[in-house]
Amino acid sequence: MSAITDRQRPLVEASNIRKSFGHLEVLKGIDMVVEQGTVSCLLGPSGSGKSTFLRCINHLEKVNSGRLLVDGELIGYRQRGNKLYEMKEREVVAQRQKIGMVFQRFNLFPHMTALENVMEAPVLVHKENRAVVEERARRLLDRVGLGNRVNNFPSQLSGGQQQRVAIARALAMEPKLMLFDEPTSALDPELVGEVLDVMKELAETGMTMIVVTHEINFAKEVGDKVVFMDDGYVVETGTPEQVLGNPQEARTKSFLSKVL
Ligand SMILES: Nc1ncnc2c1ncn2[C@@H]1O[C@H](COP(=O)(O)OP(=O)(O)OP(=O)(O)O)[C@@H](O)[C@H]1O
Ligand SMILES: [Mg+2]
């Protein structure tokens, strides 16, 4: 495939994704296309399936049906003929390295410094050269504004600083796609801005991002696309102007009237 075709191919293509927990169907046929270098913001009420969908993208949850392609690769399965075979854990781990994820809770290792947290996966999982990784980790911590806190432990950092370390840690694996699941909702209000600023800068570098967020202003300002989900369905997709400024569906209007 030529480089041009590659560049035009969407980075994420989800078609008809269904996911149930027992009898509860939480994703009821999700279709979503995410173009390279764009930011998609996922909005929707609690329980609508936003986190579950993100977790399906990096195969932390197994889908019941549908197809998920990231960078042209089928996630979690290998196709032989017209049959799908589940990948071995080792192959899933390899796929997941292309996909960085930042959660609501920072999940840093408490016994490691900021620098060690950022270096851990590339050194242990990728078996990369320590000196090379350390250089990259320092550069990333600098980029998220923590160049002077590299030797601090998580307990010595604010929530906003810890979340910025978590972003640097995800970036250390040099992912093609970054998933954010309400990265600012556990933070004190005065710390939200510094994390959103880092995410905005990341978007400006051309990183492809899917962001579950209740920060409507971030979606407006940084989002290329807004996807509104409700009850396991994508209800409405469009530009921020379309979905936030001129929603077409009653459920979108009702949700926005509560959060705006
Ligand atoms: N591991 C699980 N086992 C059983 N049910 C689950 C599991 N994970 C999620 N669910 C259910 O799936 C539904 C969707 O949950 P999900 O966390 O994806 O929603 P969400 O849109 O991210 O909500 P929120 O805005 O509150 O984070 C909910 O009803 C939830 O209770
Ligand atoms: Mg969630």
mmCIF file of C-alpha atoms and ligand atoms in Angstrom:
data_model
loop_
_atom_site.group_PDB
_atom_site.id
_atom_site.type_symbol
_atom_site.label_atom_id
_atom_site.label_comp_id
_atom_site.label_asym_id
_atom_site.label_seq_id
_atom_site.Cartn_x
_atom_site.Cartn_y
_atom_site.Cartn_z
ATOM 1 C CA MET A 1 0.000 0.000 0.000
ATOM 2 C CA SER A 2 1.389 3.410 -0.885
ATOM 3 C CA ALA A 3 2.216 5.990 1.757
ATOM 4 C CA ILE A 4 -0.503 8.257 0.435
ATOM 5 C CA THR A 5 -3.196 5.609 0.795
ATOM 6 C CA ASP A 6 -1.880 4.922 4.288
ATOM 7 C CA ARG A 7 -2.166 8.516 5.307
ATOM 8 C CA GLN A 8 -5.711 8.737 4.045
ATOM 9 C CA ARG A 9 -6.837 5.616 5.825
ATOM 10 C CA PRO A 10 -8.750 6.341 9.034
ATOM 11 C CA LEU A 11 -6.757 5.419 12.133
ATOM 12 C CA VAL A 12 -9.774 3.883 13.855
ATOM 13 C CA GLU A 13 -12.704 2.185 12.158
ATOM 14 C CA ALA A 14 -15.357 0.650 14.362
ATOM 15 C CA SER A 15 -18.286 -1.046 12.702
ATOM 16 C CA ASN A 16 -21.348 -2.405 14.407
ATOM 17 C CA ILE A 17 -19.618 -2.991 17.742
ATOM 18 C CA ARG A 18 -21.750 -4.848 20.244
ATOM 19 C CA LYS A 19 -20.813 -5.612 23.799
ATOM 20 C CA SER A 20 -22.804 -7.206 26.590
ATOM 21 C CA PHE A 21 -22.084 -7.885 30.224
ATOM 22 C CA GLY A 22 -24.243 -10.903 30.952
ATOM 23 C CA HIS A 23 -27.728 -10.006 29.781
ATOM 24 C CA LEU A 24 -27.000 -6.298 29.769
ATOM 25 C CA GLU A 25 -26.168 -5.043 26.285
ATOM 26 C CA VAL A 26 -24.168 -1.826 26.735
ATOM 27 C CA LEU A 27 -22.930 -1.260 23.169
ATOM 28 C CA LYS A 28 -25.711 -1.817 20.640
ATOM 29 C CA GLY A 29 -23.949 -1.465 17.312
ATOM 30 C CA ILE A 30 -21.431 1.363 17.466
ATOM 31 C CA ASP A 31 -20.015 2.755 14.221
ATOM 32 C CA MET A 32 -17.210 5.272 14.414
ATOM 33 C CA VAL A 33 -14.465 6.487 12.132
ATOM 34 C CA VAL A 34 -11.536 8.489 13.450
ATOM 35 C CA GLU A 35 -9.277 10.130 10.898
ATOM 36 C CA GLN A 36 -5.553 10.386 11.534
ATOM 37 C CA GLY A 37 -4.452 13.506 13.355
ATOM 38 C CA THR A 38 -7.919 14.397 14.600
ATOM 39 C CA VAL A 39 -9.502 14.764 18.033
ATOM 40 C CA SER A 40 -12.848 13.085 18.640
ATOM 41 C CA CYS A 41 -14.712 13.968 21.814
ATOM 42 C CA LEU A 42 -17.138 11.407 23.188
ATOM 43 C CA LEU A 43 -20.018 12.798 25.194
ATOM 44 C CA GLY A 44 -22.989 11.161 26.803
ATOM 45 C CA PRO A 45 -24.801 10.433 30.023
ATOM 46 C CA SER A 46 -23.440 8.118 32.682
ATOM 47 C CA GLY A 47 -23.840 4.481 31.716
ATOM 48 C CA SER A 48 -24.160 5.191 27.995
ATOM 49 C CA GLY A 49 -21.142 2.981 27.218
ATOM 50 C CA LYS A 50 -18.364 5.524 26.622
ATOM 51 C CA SER A 51 -15.741 3.831 28.806
ATOM 52 C CA THR A 52 -16.710 0.397 27.581
ATOM 53 C CA PHE A 53 -16.239 1.515 23.998
ATOM 54 C CA LEU A 54 -12.786 2.999 24.743
ATOM 55 C CA ARG A 55 -11.804 -0.208 26.505
ATOM 56 C CA CYS A 56 -12.894 -2.220 23.458
ATOM 57 C CA ILE A 57 -10.578 -0.162 21.262
ATOM 58 C CA ASN A 58 -7.518 -1.487 23.085
ATOM 59 C CA HIS A 59 -9.115 -4.849 23.780
ATOM 60 C CA LEU A 60 -9.344 -4.398 27.525
ATOM 61 C CA GLU A 61 -12.897 -5.564 26.811
ATOM 62 C CA LYS A 62 -13.683 -8.212 24.274
ATOM 63 C CA VAL A 63 -16.409 -7.243 21.799
ATOM 64 C CA ASN A 64 -19.274 -9.670 21.183
ATOM 65 C CA SER A 65 -19.541 -8.744 17.523
ATOM 66 C CA GLY A 66 -18.482 -6.128 15.036
ATOM 67 C CA ARG A 67 -15.076 -5.130 13.741
ATOM 68 C CA LEU A 68 -12.533 -2.782 15.181
ATOM 69 C CA LEU A 69 -9.585 -1.704 13.075
ATOM 70 C CA VAL A 70 -6.773 0.457 14.402
ATOM 71 C CA ASP A 71 -4.229 1.528 11.825
ATOM 72 C CA GLY A 72 -5.643 -1.086 9.490
ATOM 73 C CA GLU A 73 -5.183 -3.916 11.996
ATOM 74 C CA LEU A 74 -8.055 -5.928 13.355
ATOM 75 C CA ILE A 75 -7.960 -5.553 17.138
ATOM 76 C CA GLY A 76 -7.886 -8.714 19.204
ATOM 77 C CA TYR A 77 -8.469 -11.112 16.339
ATOM 78 C CA ARG A 78 -6.740 -12.569 13.346
ATOM 79 C CA GLN A 79 -8.687 -13.339 10.223
ATOM 80 C CA ARG A 80 -8.001 -16.559 8.326
ATOM 81 C CA GLY A 81 -10.308 -17.077 5.398
ATOM 82 C CA ASN A 82 -13.587 -15.762 6.687
ATOM 83 C CA LYS A 83 -13.048 -16.994 10.244
ATOM 84 C CA LEU A 84 -11.812 -14.894 13.141
ATOM 85 C CA TYR A 85 -9.381 -16.287 15.670
ATOM 86 C CA GLU A 86 -8.749 -14.671 18.987
ATOM 87 C CA MET A 87 -5.213 -13.422 19.451
ATOM 88 C CA LYS A 88 -2.921 -14.690 22.150
ATOM 89 C CA GLU A 89 -2.327 -12.347 25.067
ATOM 90 C CA ARG A 90 1.200 -11.651 23.799
ATOM 91 C CA GLU A 91 -0.151 -10.419 20.449
ATOM 92 C CA VAL A 92 -2.805 -8.310 22.165
ATOM 93 C CA VAL A 93 -0.104 -6.685 24.295
ATOM 94 C CA ALA A 94 1.874 -5.889 21.154
ATOM 95 C CA GLN A 95 -1.180 -4.246 19.565
ATOM 96 C CA ARG A 96 -1.931 -2.279 22.685
ATOM 97 C CA GLN A 97 1.491 -0.650 22.584
ATOM 98 C CA LYS A 98 0.293 1.484 19.690
ATOM 99 C CA ILE A 99 -2.521 2.811 21.830
ATOM 100 C CA GLY A 100 -1.909 5.030 24.842
ATOM 101 C CA MET A 101 -4.583 5.301 27.486
ATOM 102 C CA VAL A 102 -5.102 7.815 30.256
ATOM 103 C CA PHE A 103 -7.792 7.137 32.839
ATOM 104 C CA GLN A 104 -9.690 9.222 35.325
ATOM 105 C CA ARG A 105 -7.436 7.943 38.115
ATOM 106 C CA PHE A 106 -3.774 8.359 37.419
ATOM 107 C CA ASN A 107 -2.675 4.805 38.294
ATOM 108 C CA LEU A 108 0.977 5.764 38.698
ATOM 109 C CA PHE A 109 3.247 3.342 40.507
ATOM 110 C CA PRO A 110 3.517 4.887 43.984
ATOM 111 C CA HIS A 111 7.002 3.531 44.697
ATOM 112 C CA MET A 112 8.524 4.998 41.541
ATOM 113 C CA THR A 113 9.512 8.574 40.758
ATOM 114 C CA ALA A 114 7.885 10.491 37.910
ATOM 115 C CA LEU A 115 10.872 9.649 35.710
ATOM 116 C CA GLU A 116 10.795 5.948 36.621
ATOM 117 C CA ASN A 117 7.046 5.821 35.966
ATOM 118 C CA VAL A 118 7.527 7.205 32.476
ATOM 119 C CA MET A 119 10.483 4.898 31.752
ATOM 120 C CA GLU A 120 8.943 1.693 33.056
ATOM 121 C CA ALA A 121 7.015 0.358 30.059
ATOM 122 C CA PRO A 122 9.530 1.133 27.302
ATOM 123 C CA VAL A 123 12.348 -0.433 29.336
ATOM 124 C CA LEU A 124 10.453 -3.451 30.692
ATOM 125 C CA VAL A 125 7.932 -4.164 27.933
ATOM 126 C CA HIS A 126 9.761 -2.861 24.865
ATOM 127 C CA LYS A 127 13.223 -3.796 26.199
ATOM 128 C CA GLU A 128 14.515 -0.498 24.888
ATOM 129 C CA ASN A 129 17.877 0.918 25.807
ATOM 130 C CA ARG A 130 17.706 2.624 29.225
ATOM 131 C CA ALA A 131 19.701 5.681 28.260
ATOM 132 C CA VAL A 132 17.605 6.258 25.147
ATOM 133 C CA VAL A 133 14.392 5.887 27.136
ATOM 134 C CA GLU A 134 15.610 8.174 29.900
ATOM 135 C CA GLU A 135 16.345 10.899 27.399
ATOM 136 C CA ARG A 136 12.872 10.536 25.903
ATOM 137 C CA ALA A 137 11.228 10.417 29.335
ATOM 138 C CA ARG A 138 12.946 13.646 30.431
ATOM 139 C CA ARG A 139 11.895 15.333 27.208
ATOM 140 C CA LEU A 140 8.286 14.186 27.694
ATOM 141 C CA LEU A 141 8.185 15.307 31.319
ATOM 142 C CA ASP A 142 9.566 18.629 30.195
ATOM 143 C CA ARG A 143 6.867 18.843 27.558
ATOM 144 C CA VAL A 144 4.102 18.347 30.144
ATOM 145 C CA GLY A 145 5.691 21.028 32.306
ATOM 146 C CA LEU A 146 7.315 18.748 34.877
ATOM 147 C CA GLY A 147 10.965 18.996 33.894
ATOM 148 C CA ASN A 148 11.780 20.084 37.446
ATOM 149 C CA ARG A 149 9.777 17.304 39.158
ATOM 150 C CA VAL A 150 11.315 14.208 37.577
ATOM 151 C CA ASN A 151 12.563 12.836 40.893
ATOM 152 C CA ASN A 152 9.328 13.350 42.809
ATOM 153 C CA PHE A 153 7.166 10.420 43.843
ATOM 154 C CA PRO A 154 3.443 10.538 42.995
ATOM 155 C CA SER A 155 2.584 11.345 46.626
ATOM 156 C CA GLN A 156 4.688 14.500 46.292
ATOM 157 C CA LEU A 157 2.741 15.699 43.250
ATOM 158 C CA SER A 158 -0.677 17.311 42.889
ATOM 159 C CA GLY A 159 -3.452 15.468 41.068
ATOM 160 C CA GLY A 160 -2.916 17.615 37.989
ATOM 161 C CA GLN A 161 0.814 16.929 38.037
ATOM 162 C CA GLN A 162 0.207 13.212 38.472
ATOM 163 C CA GLN A 163 -2.167 13.212 35.522
ATOM 164 C CA ARG A 164 0.465 14.974 33.424
ATOM 165 C CA VAL A 165 2.975 12.269 34.403
ATOM 166 C CA ALA A 166 0.365 9.703 33.320
ATOM 167 C CA ILE A 167 0.116 11.421 29.926
ATOM 168 C CA ALA A 168 3.922 11.460 29.576
ATOM 169 C CA ARG A 169 3.982 7.801 30.544
ATOM 170 C CA ALA A 170 1.479 6.906 27.817
ATOM 171 C CA LEU A 171 3.443 8.947 25.269
ATOM 172 C CA ALA A 172 6.694 7.193 26.179
ATOM 173 C CA MET A 173 5.480 4.151 24.226
ATOM 174 C CA GLU A 174 5.228 6.394 21.160
ATOM 175 C CA PRO A 175 1.592 5.482 20.476
ATOM 176 C CA LYS A 176 -0.279 6.251 17.281
ATOM 177 C CA LEU A 177 -3.519 6.799 19.139
ATOM 178 C CA MET A 178 -4.280 8.247 22.555
ATOM 179 C CA LEU A 179 -7.443 7.386 24.454
ATOM 180 C CA PHE A 180 -8.500 9.585 27.350
ATOM 181 C CA ASP A 181 -11.300 8.550 29.698
ATOM 182 C CA GLU A 182 -12.461 11.599 31.653
ATOM 183 C CA PRO A 183 -8.874 12.555 32.435
ATOM 184 C CA THR A 184 -9.858 15.625 34.438
ATOM 185 C CA SER A 185 -12.967 14.531 36.280
ATOM 186 C CA ALA A 186 -11.129 13.388 39.418
ATOM 187 C CA LEU A 187 -9.226 16.674 39.702
ATOM 188 C CA ASP A 188 -9.876 19.713 41.821
ATOM 189 C CA PRO A 189 -11.331 22.408 39.555
ATOM 190 C CA GLU A 190 -8.222 24.595 39.726
ATOM 191 C CA LEU A 191 -6.085 21.745 38.339
ATOM 192 C CA VAL A 192 -8.267 20.886 35.357
ATOM 193 C CA GLY A 193 -6.874 23.601 33.094
ATOM 194 C CA GLU A 194 -3.240 22.507 33.257
ATOM 195 C CA VAL A 195 -4.153 18.986 32.111
ATOM 196 C CA LEU A 196 -6.442 20.223 29.327
ATOM 197 C CA ASP A 197 -3.646 22.539 28.172
ATOM 198 C CA VAL A 198 -1.266 19.595 27.855
ATOM 199 C CA MET A 199 -3.909 17.676 25.887
ATOM 200 C CA LYS A 200 -4.504 20.652 23.645
ATOM 201 C CA GLU A 201 -0.784 20.932 22.904
ATOM 202 C CA LEU A 202 -0.689 17.229 22.157
ATOM 203 C CA ALA A 203 -3.554 17.658 19.698
ATOM 204 C CA GLU A 204 -1.632 20.485 18.031
ATOM 205 C CA THR A 205 1.299 18.134 17.381
ATOM 206 C CA GLY A 206 -1.061 15.998 15.281
ATOM 207 C CA MET A 207 -1.723 13.180 17.731
ATOM 208 C CA THR A 208 -4.918 11.254 17.013
ATOM 209 C CA MET A 209 -7.027 11.363 20.159
ATOM 210 C CA ILE A 210 -10.350 10.023 21.404
ATOM 211 C CA VAL A 211 -11.403 11.873 24.516
ATOM 212 C CA VAL A 212 -14.324 11.015 26.770
ATOM 213 C CA THR A 213 -15.015 14.255 28.540
ATOM 214 C CA HIS A 214 -17.610 16.437 30.176
ATOM 215 C CA GLU A 215 -15.510 19.504 29.375
ATOM 216 C CA ILE A 216 -17.727 21.044 26.720
ATOM 217 C CA ASN A 217 -15.373 23.955 26.156
ATOM 218 C CA PHE A 218 -12.502 21.587 25.442
ATOM 219 C CA ALA A 219 -14.701 19.695 22.957
ATOM 220 C CA LYS A 220 -15.630 22.990 21.294
ATOM 221 C CA GLU A 221 -12.135 24.333 21.116
ATOM 222 C CA VAL A 222 -10.019 21.249 20.442
ATOM 223 C CA GLY A 223 -12.428 18.671 19.024
ATOM 224 C CA ASP A 224 -12.596 18.066 15.298
ATOM 225 C CA LYS A 225 -15.568 15.841 15.892
ATOM 226 C CA VAL A 226 -18.090 15.374 18.665
ATOM 227 C CA VAL A 227 -19.808 12.044 19.117
ATOM 228 C CA PHE A 228 -22.849 11.925 21.362
ATOM 229 C CA MET A 229 -23.653 8.496 22.796
ATOM 230 C CA ASP A 230 -26.724 7.406 24.715
ATOM 231 C CA ASP A 231 -27.861 3.976 25.867
ATOM 232 C CA GLY A 232 -25.250 2.097 23.832
ATOM 233 C CA TYR A 233 -25.886 3.937 20.579
ATOM 234 C CA VAL A 234 -24.150 6.744 18.742
ATOM 235 C CA VAL A 235 -27.005 9.217 18.590
ATOM 236 C CA GLU A 236 -25.308 12.044 16.745
ATOM 237 C CA THR A 237 -21.901 12.784 15.214
ATOM 238 C CA GLY A 238 -20.576 15.969 13.679
ATOM 239 C CA THR A 239 -18.376 18.971 14.149
ATOM 240 C CA PRO A 240 -18.560 20.707 17.540
ATOM 241 C CA GLU A 241 -20.542 23.501 15.865
ATOM 242 C CA GLN A 242 -23.079 20.989 14.585
ATOM 243 C CA VAL A 243 -23.495 18.743 17.604
ATOM 244 C CA LEU A 244 -23.012 21.294 20.385
ATOM 245 C CA GLY A 245 -24.303 24.369 18.584
ATOM 246 C CA ASN A 246 -27.150 22.925 16.587
ATOM 247 C CA PRO A 247 -28.035 19.430 17.820
ATOM 248 C CA GLN A 248 -30.616 17.593 15.739
ATOM 249 C CA GLU A 249 -31.681 14.808 18.069
ATOM 250 C CA ALA A 250 -33.950 15.241 21.076
ATOM 251 C CA ARG A 251 -31.639 13.158 23.305
ATOM 252 C CA THR A 252 -28.642 15.326 22.420
ATOM 253 C CA LYS A 253 -30.613 18.499 23.107
ATOM 254 C CA SER A 254 -31.811 17.207 26.439
ATOM 255 C CA PHE A 255 -28.292 16.148 27.516
ATOM 256 C CA LEU A 256 -26.741 19.443 26.464
ATOM 257 C CA SER A 257 -29.407 21.455 28.244
ATOM 258 C CA LYS A 258 -28.272 19.759 31.483
ATOM 259 C CA VAL A 259 -24.520 20.238 31.029
ATOM 260 C CA LEU A 260 -24.251 23.599 29.276
HETATM 261 N N1 LIG B 1 -17.312 -5.069 33.906
HETATM 262 C C1 LIG B 1 -18.626 -4.802 33.889
HETATM 263 N N2 LIG B 1 -19.518 -5.718 34.284
HETATM 264 C C2 LIG B 1 -20.849 -5.473 34.251
HETATM 265 N N3 LIG B 1 -21.385 -4.307 33.819
HETATM 266 C C3 LIG B 1 -20.541 -3.353 33.416
HETATM 267 C C4 LIG B 1 -19.118 -3.530 33.422
HETATM 268 N N4 LIG B 1 -18.533 -2.403 32.955
HETATM 269 C C5 LIG B 1 -19.540 -1.555 32.666
HETATM 270 N N5 LIG B 1 -20.745 -2.114 32.932
HETATM 271 C C6 LIG B 1 -22.066 -1.502 32.707
HETATM 272 O O1 LIG B 1 -22.106 -1.066 31.371
HETATM 273 C C7 LIG B 1 -22.823 0.155 31.246
HETATM 274 C C8 LIG B 1 -21.959 1.180 30.546
HETATM 275 O O2 LIG B 1 -20.884 1.515 31.395
HETATM 276 P P1 LIG B 1 -19.717 2.512 30.976
HETATM 277 O O3 LIG B 1 -18.762 2.546 32.110
HETATM 278 O O4 LIG B 1 -19.208 2.148 29.652
HETATM 279 O O5 LIG B 1 -20.534 3.888 30.870
HETATM 280 P P2 LIG B 1 -19.971 5.373 30.721
HETATM 281 O O6 LIG B 1 -20.725 5.976 29.590
HETATM 282 O O7 LIG B 1 -18.503 5.369 30.673
HETATM 283 O O8 LIG B 1 -20.493 6.048 32.069
HETATM 284 P P3 LIG B 1 -19.790 7.176 33.020
HETATM 285 O O9 LIG B 1 -20.082 8.496 32.365
HETATM 286 O O10 LIG B 1 -20.515 7.040 34.320
HETATM 287 O O11 LIG B 1 -18.348 6.870 33.117
HETATM 288 C C9 LIG B 1 -23.237 0.546 32.648
HETATM 289 O O12 LIG B 1 -24.563 0.124 32.840
HETATM 290 C C10 LIG B 1 -22.281 -0.247 33.520
HETATM 291 O O13 LIG B 1 -22.883 -0.554 34.764
HETATM 292 MG MG MG B 2 -17.012 6.073 31.925
#
